[in-house]
């Protein structure tokens, strides 16, 4: 996805908040990892790029 549209934000959302999984997701290209339950403020910050 990033190759075709590099400006696309990739946000991984999971019910598992494991730090290792989050780090791996970012290492392979995700812009952010958010665990459930989702904090709407945090999600909005990630989308806007202020996080």
mmCIF file of N, CA, C and O in Angstrom:
data_model
loop_
_atom_site.group_PDB
_atom_site.id
_atom_site.type_symbol
_atom_site.label_atom_id
_atom_site.label_comp_id
_atom_site.label_asym_id
_atom_site.label_seq_id
_atom_site.Cartn_x
_atom_site.Cartn_y
_atom_site.Cartn_z
ATOM 1 N N UNK A 1 0.826 -1.183 0.000
ATOM 2 C CA UNK A 1 0.000 0.000 0.000
ATOM 3 C C UNK A 1 0.874 1.251 0.000
ATOM 4 O O UNK A 1 0.610 2.178 -0.740
ATOM 5 N N UNK A 2 1.905 1.265 0.836
ATOM 6 C CA UNK A 2 2.791 2.424 0.934
ATOM 7 C C UNK A 2 3.559 2.654 -0.367
ATOM 8 O O UNK A 2 3.912 3.775 -0.677
ATOM 9 N N UNK A 3 3.849 1.588 -1.122
ATOM 10 C CA UNK A 3 4.559 1.747 -2.387
ATOM 11 C C UNK A 3 3.709 2.493 -3.409
ATOM 12 O O UNK A 3 4.204 3.343 -4.135
ATOM 13 N N UNK A 4 2.426 2.184 -3.456
ATOM 14 C CA UNK A 4 1.539 2.817 -4.434
ATOM 15 C C UNK A 4 1.094 4.203 -4.000
ATOM 16 O O UNK A 4 0.952 5.097 -4.823
ATOM 17 N N UNK A 5 0.834 4.365 -2.720
ATOM 18 C CA UNK A 5 0.377 5.662 -2.193
ATOM 19 C C UNK A 5 1.121 5.956 -0.889
ATOM 20 O O UNK A 5 0.617 5.696 0.197
ATOM 21 N N UNK A 6 2.337 6.510 -1.004
ATOM 22 C CA UNK A 6 3.190 6.702 0.168
ATOM 23 C C UNK A 6 2.598 7.609 1.257
ATOM 24 O O UNK A 6 2.993 7.519 2.406
ATOM 25 N N UNK A 7 1.663 8.467 0.908
ATOM 26 C CA UNK A 7 1.082 9.374 1.904
ATOM 27 C C UNK A 7 -0.069 8.758 2.690
ATOM 28 O O UNK A 7 -0.614 9.384 3.594
ATOM 29 N N UNK A 8 -0.438 7.525 2.345
ATOM 30 C CA UNK A 8 -1.521 6.838 3.043
ATOM 31 C C UNK A 8 -1.081 6.476 4.460
ATOM 32 O O UNK A 8 0.005 5.953 4.667
ATOM 33 N N UNK A 9 -1.920 6.785 5.425
ATOM 34 C CA UNK A 9 -1.652 6.404 6.815
ATOM 35 C C UNK A 9 -2.103 4.971 7.030
ATOM 36 O O UNK A 9 -3.211 4.595 6.656
ATOM 37 N N UNK A 10 -1.241 4.169 7.634
ATOM 38 C CA UNK A 10 -1.584 2.802 7.992
ATOM 39 C C UNK A 10 -1.647 2.737 9.508
ATOM 40 O O UNK A 10 -0.647 2.949 10.191
ATOM 41 N N UNK A 11 -2.830 2.467 10.014
ATOM 42 C CA UNK A 11 -3.047 2.400 11.455
ATOM 43 C C UNK A 11 -3.539 0.999 11.784
ATOM 44 O O UNK A 11 -4.579 0.566 11.290
ATOM 45 N N UNK A 12 -2.783 0.298 12.614
ATOM 46 C CA UNK A 12 -3.166 -1.039 13.047
ATOM 47 C C UNK A 12 -3.969 -0.897 14.329
ATOM 48 O O UNK A 12 -3.514 -0.253 15.282
ATOM 49 N N UNK A 13 -5.155 -1.492 14.338
ATOM 50 C CA UNK A 13 -6.013 -1.462 15.523
ATOM 51 C C UNK A 13 -6.252 -2.909 15.943
ATOM 52 O O UNK A 13 -6.697 -3.726 15.142
ATOM 53 N N UNK A 14 -5.947 -3.203 17.207
ATOM 54 C CA UNK A 14 -6.072 -4.573 17.693
ATOM 55 C C UNK A 14 -6.532 -4.576 19.136
ATOM 56 O O UNK A 14 -6.298 -3.621 19.872
ATOM 57 N N UNK A 15 -7.141 -5.653 19.535
ATOM 58 C CA UNK A 15 -7.527 -5.760 20.941
ATOM 59 C C UNK A 15 -6.348 -6.175 21.806
ATOM 60 O O UNK A 15 -6.413 -6.136 23.020
ATOM 61 N N UNK A 16 -5.269 -6.593 21.158
ATOM 62 C CA UNK A 16 -4.070 -6.989 21.883
ATOM 63 C C UNK A 16 -3.103 -5.816 21.919
ATOM 64 O O UNK A 16 -2.608 -5.392 20.887
ATOM 65 N N UNK A 17 -2.817 -5.307 23.105
ATOM 66 C CA UNK A 17 -1.961 -4.152 23.256
ATOM 67 C C UNK A 17 -0.515 -4.503 23.520
ATOM 68 O O UNK A 17 0.192 -3.745 24.166
ATOM 69 N N UNK A 18 -0.059 -5.619 23.023
ATOM 70 C CA UNK A 18 1.299 -6.089 23.245
ATOM 71 C C UNK A 18 2.307 -5.128 22.612
ATOM 72 O O UNK A 18 2.235 -4.820 21.426
ATOM 73 N N UNK A 19 3.262 -4.660 23.404
ATOM 74 C CA UNK A 19 4.250 -3.685 22.917
ATOM 75 C C UNK A 19 5.129 -4.258 21.805
ATOM 76 O O UNK A 19 5.496 -3.549 20.863
ATOM 77 N N UNK A 20 5.459 -5.544 21.888
ATOM 78 C CA UNK A 20 6.278 -6.170 20.842
ATOM 79 C C UNK A 20 5.543 -6.167 19.498
ATOM 80 O O UNK A 20 6.146 -5.916 18.455
ATOM 81 N N UNK A 21 4.254 -6.455 19.535
ATOM 82 C CA UNK A 21 3.454 -6.465 18.312
ATOM 83 C C UNK A 21 3.373 -5.042 17.741
ATOM 84 O O UNK A 21 3.507 -4.838 16.529
ATOM 85 N N UNK A 22 3.180 -4.070 18.598
ATOM 86 C CA UNK A 22 3.111 -2.676 18.159
ATOM 87 C C UNK A 22 4.427 -2.247 17.516
ATOM 88 O O UNK A 22 4.429 -1.628 16.443
ATOM 89 N N UNK A 23 5.534 -2.580 18.135
ATOM 90 C CA UNK A 23 6.840 -2.222 17.582
ATOM 91 C C UNK A 23 7.066 -2.887 16.234
ATOM 92 O O UNK A 23 7.578 -2.267 15.306
ATOM 93 N N UNK A 24 6.689 -4.142 16.117
ATOM 94 C CA UNK A 24 6.852 -4.878 14.859
ATOM 95 C C UNK A 24 5.997 -4.244 13.762
ATOM 96 O O UNK A 24 6.444 -4.096 12.622
ATOM 97 N N UNK A 25 4.776 -3.863 14.096
ATOM 98 C CA UNK A 25 3.890 -3.234 13.112
ATOM 99 C C UNK A 25 4.500 -1.946 12.567
ATOM 100 O O UNK A 25 4.487 -1.707 11.356
ATOM 101 N N UNK A 26 5.067 -1.152 13.439
ATOM 102 C CA UNK A 26 5.697 0.099 13.016
ATOM 103 C C UNK A 26 6.961 -0.192 12.209
ATOM 104 O O UNK A 26 7.238 0.468 11.202
ATOM 105 N N UNK A 27 7.717 -1.205 12.612
ATOM 106 C CA UNK A 27 8.938 -1.577 11.879
ATOM 107 C C UNK A 27 8.648 -1.981 10.433
ATOM 108 O O UNK A 27 9.447 -1.705 9.544
ATOM 109 N N UNK A 28 7.517 -2.619 10.212
ATOM 110 C CA UNK A 28 7.198 -3.078 8.858
ATOM 111 C C UNK A 28 6.374 -2.060 8.062
ATOM 112 O O UNK A 28 5.920 -2.355 6.960
ATOM 113 N N UNK A 29 6.191 -0.862 8.622
ATOM 114 C CA UNK A 29 5.586 0.198 7.830
ATOM 115 C C UNK A 29 4.326 0.845 8.347
ATOM 116 O O UNK A 29 3.851 1.815 7.759
ATOM 117 N N UNK A 30 3.755 0.332 9.418
ATOM 118 C CA UNK A 30 2.556 0.977 9.958
ATOM 119 C C UNK A 30 2.942 2.336 10.557
ATOM 120 O O UNK A 30 4.035 2.507 11.072
ATOM 121 N N UNK A 31 2.051 3.292 10.444
ATOM 122 C CA UNK A 31 2.294 4.612 11.017
ATOM 123 C C UNK A 31 1.959 4.652 12.497
ATOM 124 O O UNK A 31 2.498 5.471 13.233
ATOM 125 N N UNK A 32 1.056 3.771 12.907
ATOM 126 C CA UNK A 32 0.645 3.758 14.311
ATOM 127 C C UNK A 32 0.001 2.430 14.654
ATOM 128 O O UNK A 32 -0.482 1.709 13.789
ATOM 129 N N UNK A 33 -0.004 2.145 15.938
ATOM 130 C CA UNK A 33 -0.659 0.960 16.481
ATOM 131 C C UNK A 33 -1.514 1.433 17.639
ATOM 132 O O UNK A 33 -1.018 2.090 18.555
ATOM 133 N N UNK A 34 -2.789 1.120 17.588
ATOM 134 C CA UNK A 34 -3.713 1.519 18.653
ATOM 135 C C UNK A 34 -4.408 0.262 19.153
ATOM 136 O O UNK A 34 -4.923 -0.535 18.367
ATOM 137 N N UNK A 35 -4.417 0.091 20.478
ATOM 138 C CA UNK A 35 -5.101 -1.075 21.030
ATOM 139 C C UNK A 35 -6.506 -0.696 21.493
ATOM 140 O O UNK A 35 -6.773 0.458 21.831
ATOM 141 N N UNK A 36 -7.374 -1.677 21.439
ATOM 142 C CA UNK A 36 -8.756 -1.489 21.885
ATOM 143 C C UNK A 36 -8.821 -1.612 23.392
ATOM 144 O O UNK A 36 -8.016 -2.330 23.968
ATOM 145 N N UNK A 37 -9.744 -0.988 24.055
ATOM 146 C CA UNK A 37 -10.741 -0.090 23.501
ATOM 147 C C UNK A 37 -10.080 1.188 22.980
ATOM 148 O O UNK A 37 -9.114 1.685 23.563
ATOM 149 N N UNK A 38 -10.597 1.675 21.886
ATOM 150 C CA UNK A 38 -10.009 2.830 21.214
ATOM 151 C C UNK A 38 -10.352 4.107 21.966
ATOM 152 O O UNK A 38 -11.502 4.347 22.312
ATOM 153 N N UNK A 39 -9.315 4.900 22.193
ATOM 154 C CA UNK A 39 -9.489 6.231 22.752
ATOM 155 C C UNK A 39 -9.706 7.166 21.560
ATOM 156 O O UNK A 39 -8.793 7.356 20.754
ATOM 157 N N UNK A 40 -10.893 7.749 21.410
ATOM 158 C CA UNK A 40 -11.183 8.588 20.242
ATOM 159 C C UNK A 40 -10.204 9.751 20.078
ATOM 160 O O UNK A 40 -9.828 10.093 18.962
ATOM 161 N N UNK A 41 -9.758 10.313 21.169
ATOM 162 C CA UNK A 41 -8.809 11.425 21.100
ATOM 163 C C UNK A 41 -7.481 10.955 20.521
ATOM 164 O O UNK A 41 -6.901 11.606 19.657
ATOM 165 N N UNK A 42 -7.005 9.797 20.990
ATOM 166 C CA UNK A 42 -5.752 9.239 20.481
ATOM 167 C C UNK A 42 -5.869 8.931 18.994
ATOM 168 O O UNK A 42 -4.967 9.252 18.206
ATOM 169 N N UNK A 43 -6.980 8.333 18.570
ATOM 170 C CA UNK A 43 -7.174 7.991 17.174
ATOM 171 C C UNK A 43 -7.180 9.252 16.317
ATOM 172 O O UNK A 43 -6.538 9.309 15.264
ATOM 173 N N UNK A 44 -7.857 10.271 16.757
ATOM 174 C CA UNK A 44 -7.915 11.529 16.015
ATOM 175 C C UNK A 44 -6.534 12.165 15.900
ATOM 176 O O UNK A 44 -6.161 12.675 14.845
ATOM 177 N N UNK A 45 -5.757 12.106 16.971
ATOM 178 C CA UNK A 45 -4.390 12.648 16.937
ATOM 179 C C UNK A 45 -3.527 11.904 15.920
ATOM 180 O O UNK A 45 -2.754 12.513 15.189
ATOM 181 N N UNK A 46 -3.678 10.594 15.879
ATOM 182 C CA UNK A 46 -2.907 9.784 14.922
ATOM 183 C C UNK A 46 -3.313 10.141 13.496
ATOM 184 O O UNK A 46 -2.473 10.342 12.617
ATOM 185 N N UNK A 47 -4.607 10.258 13.252
ATOM 186 C CA UNK A 47 -5.094 10.587 11.919
ATOM 187 C C UNK A 47 -4.600 11.959 11.485
ATOM 188 O O UNK A 47 -4.176 12.153 10.348
ATOM 189 N N UNK A 48 -4.636 12.922 12.403
ATOM 190 C CA UNK A 48 -4.196 14.281 12.081
ATOM 191 C C UNK A 48 -2.665 14.388 12.020
ATOM 192 O O UNK A 48 -2.151 15.373 11.532
ATOM 193 N N UNK A 49 -1.963 13.389 12.557
ATOM 194 C CA UNK A 49 -0.511 13.418 12.524
ATOM 195 C C UNK A 49 0.114 14.186 13.654
ATOM 196 O O UNK A 49 1.265 14.586 13.571
ATOM 197 N N UNK A 50 -0.626 14.374 14.740
ATOM 198 C CA UNK A 50 -0.087 15.127 15.870
ATOM 199 C C UNK A 50 0.415 14.228 16.981
ATOM 200 O O UNK A 50 0.848 14.686 18.006
ATOM 201 N N UNK A 51 0.315 12.930 16.774
ATOM 202 C CA UNK A 51 0.721 12.001 17.816
ATOM 203 C C UNK A 51 2.162 11.572 17.634
ATOM 204 O O UNK A 51 2.679 11.529 16.581
#
